[in-house]
XYZ file of C-alpha atoms in Angstrom:
162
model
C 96.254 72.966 152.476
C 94.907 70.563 150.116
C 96.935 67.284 149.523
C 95.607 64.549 146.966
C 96.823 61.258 146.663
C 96.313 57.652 145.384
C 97.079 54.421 146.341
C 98.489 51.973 143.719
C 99.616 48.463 143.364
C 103.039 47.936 143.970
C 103.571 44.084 143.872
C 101.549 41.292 144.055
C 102.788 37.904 145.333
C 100.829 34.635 146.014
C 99.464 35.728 149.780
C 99.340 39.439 149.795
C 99.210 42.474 147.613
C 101.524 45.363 148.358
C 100.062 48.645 148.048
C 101.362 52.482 148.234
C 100.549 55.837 148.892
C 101.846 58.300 145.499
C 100.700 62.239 146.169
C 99.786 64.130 143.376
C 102.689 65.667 140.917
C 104.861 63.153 143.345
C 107.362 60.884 140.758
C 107.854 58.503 143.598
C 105.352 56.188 145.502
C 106.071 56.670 149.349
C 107.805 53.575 150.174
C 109.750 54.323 147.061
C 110.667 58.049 148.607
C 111.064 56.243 152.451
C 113.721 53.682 150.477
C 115.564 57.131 148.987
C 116.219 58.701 152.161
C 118.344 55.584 152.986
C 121.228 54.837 149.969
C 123.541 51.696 150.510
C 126.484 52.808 152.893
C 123.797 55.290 155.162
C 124.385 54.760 158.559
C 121.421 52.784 158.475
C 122.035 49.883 156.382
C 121.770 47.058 158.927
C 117.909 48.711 160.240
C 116.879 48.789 156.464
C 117.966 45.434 156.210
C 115.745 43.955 159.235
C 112.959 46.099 157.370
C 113.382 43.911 153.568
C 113.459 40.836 155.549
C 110.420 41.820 157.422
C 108.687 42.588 154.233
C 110.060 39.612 152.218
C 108.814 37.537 154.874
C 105.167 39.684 154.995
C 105.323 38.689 150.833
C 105.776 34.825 151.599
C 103.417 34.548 154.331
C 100.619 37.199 154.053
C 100.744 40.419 155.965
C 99.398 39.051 159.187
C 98.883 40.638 162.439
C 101.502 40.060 164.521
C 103.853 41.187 162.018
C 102.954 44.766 162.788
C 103.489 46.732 165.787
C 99.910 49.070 165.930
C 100.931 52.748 165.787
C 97.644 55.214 164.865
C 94.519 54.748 166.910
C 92.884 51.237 167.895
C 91.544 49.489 165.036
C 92.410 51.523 162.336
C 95.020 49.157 161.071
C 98.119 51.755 160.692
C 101.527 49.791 161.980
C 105.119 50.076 161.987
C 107.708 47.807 160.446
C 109.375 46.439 162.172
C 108.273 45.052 165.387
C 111.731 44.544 166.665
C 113.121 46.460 169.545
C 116.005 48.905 169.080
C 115.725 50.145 165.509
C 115.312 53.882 165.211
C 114.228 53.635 161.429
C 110.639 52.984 161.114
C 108.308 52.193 157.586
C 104.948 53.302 158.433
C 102.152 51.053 156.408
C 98.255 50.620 156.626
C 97.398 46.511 157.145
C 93.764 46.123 155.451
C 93.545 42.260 155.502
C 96.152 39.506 155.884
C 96.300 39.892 151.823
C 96.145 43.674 151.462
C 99.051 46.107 152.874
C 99.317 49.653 151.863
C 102.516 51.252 152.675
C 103.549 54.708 153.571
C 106.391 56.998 154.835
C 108.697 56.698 157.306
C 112.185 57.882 158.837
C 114.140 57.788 161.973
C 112.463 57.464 165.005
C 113.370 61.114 166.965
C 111.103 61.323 169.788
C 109.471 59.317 172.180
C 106.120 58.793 170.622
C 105.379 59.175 166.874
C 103.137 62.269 167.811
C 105.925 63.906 168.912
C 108.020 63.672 166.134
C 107.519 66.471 163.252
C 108.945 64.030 160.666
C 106.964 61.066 161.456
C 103.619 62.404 162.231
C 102.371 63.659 159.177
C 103.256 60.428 157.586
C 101.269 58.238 160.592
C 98.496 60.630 160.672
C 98.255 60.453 156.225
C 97.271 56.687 156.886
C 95.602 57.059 159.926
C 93.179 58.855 157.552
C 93.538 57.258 154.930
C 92.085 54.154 156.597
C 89.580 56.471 157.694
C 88.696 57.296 153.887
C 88.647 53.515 152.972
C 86.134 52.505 155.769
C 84.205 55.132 154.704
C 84.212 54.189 151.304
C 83.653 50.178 152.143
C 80.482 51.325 153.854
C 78.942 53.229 151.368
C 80.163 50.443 149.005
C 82.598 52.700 146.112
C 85.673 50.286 147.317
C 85.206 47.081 147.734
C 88.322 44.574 148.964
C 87.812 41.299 146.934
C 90.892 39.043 147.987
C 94.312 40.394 147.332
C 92.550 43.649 145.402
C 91.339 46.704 146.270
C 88.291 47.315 144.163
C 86.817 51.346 143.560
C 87.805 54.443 143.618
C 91.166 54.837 145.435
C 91.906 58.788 145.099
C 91.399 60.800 147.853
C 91.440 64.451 148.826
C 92.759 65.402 151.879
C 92.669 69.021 153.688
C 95.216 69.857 156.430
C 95.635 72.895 158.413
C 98.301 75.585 157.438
C-alpha cells in the first residue's frame, strides 16, 4: 500500500517550531486527528491535560531532551509525550533539534510495548521512518534544518505491506 504524506508547520513560538504529519486527501494534521479521538468529558480528560501542559511547557522552553521519553529505535529521535508514569494516553512525536518537533499520532496505550499494540504501531513506526526519510534527505542535502525551520522538500512516499 502506498501512503503519502507531508509535514507542515503547525505553530511557531520563540524556542521551537511545532511541526505535523497531514496524509494525503487527510483534512486533519495528525495531532489534530490524535486531539479528536479525545472530546472534553472523554474519560481521558485529566491524561490530555498532563499532555497540553507538557507541550505548553515544550513551546516556552524548546523541545529538549529530557522532555521525551525515546520510543522507536536508538537515535532516531521518535518519543512519547508524556514522560510521566501512569498515563495510558500517549502523543507520539519526532524531536529533530531542541527547536524543531514534528508530531504524530497517538491513542491509548493497550499493550505492553508499543510494538504490540495494533493501534499504536503504525503511528510509531510512520515516524520512525519518517526520521529515516529526513536523515536521508539532510545527507544528500534536499532538506536542510536552519534554526526553528525545516528547509526542502518535506513530502514523502511511503510503501507498506498489505
Amino acid at each position: 500500500m502506498r501512503l503519502e504524506y507531508t509535514i507542515e508547520l503547525l505553530e511557531e513560538y520563540e524556542n521551537v517550531n511545532f511541526y505535523s504529519i497531514r496524509l494525503a486527501g487527510e483534512e486533519l494534521t495528525e495531532v489534530e486527528a490524535f486531539f479528536e479521538k479525545f472530546p472534553i468529558g472523554s474519560e481521558y480528560d485529566e491524561e490530555i491535560d498532563v499532555i497540553i501542559s507538557w507541550i505548553d511547557k515544550i513551546a516556552e522552553r524548546g523541545a529538549l531532551e529530557r522532555y521525551f521519553r525515546p520510543e522507536g529505535r536508538y537515535g532516531d529521535g521518535v518519543g512519547v509525550i508524556p514522560i510521566d508514569i501512569g498515563n495510558k494516553v500517549r502523543l507520539y512525536c519526532l524531536r529533530l533539534s531542541d527547536k524543531i518537533l514534528v508530531f504524530g499520532n497517538g491513542g491509548v496505550k493497550d499493550a505492553a510495548r508499543w510494538e504490540e499494540s495494533e493501534e499504536l504501531a503504525p503511528y510509531v513506526k510512520l515516524l520512525i521512518d519518517t526520521s529515516r526519510f529526513i536523515s536521508s534527505r539532510i545527507k544528500d542535502g534536499t532538506i536542510v534544518l536552519v534554526d526553528k525551520e525545516i528547509v526542502g522538500n518535506l513530502n514523502f512516499t511511503r510503501y507498506e505491506e498489505e
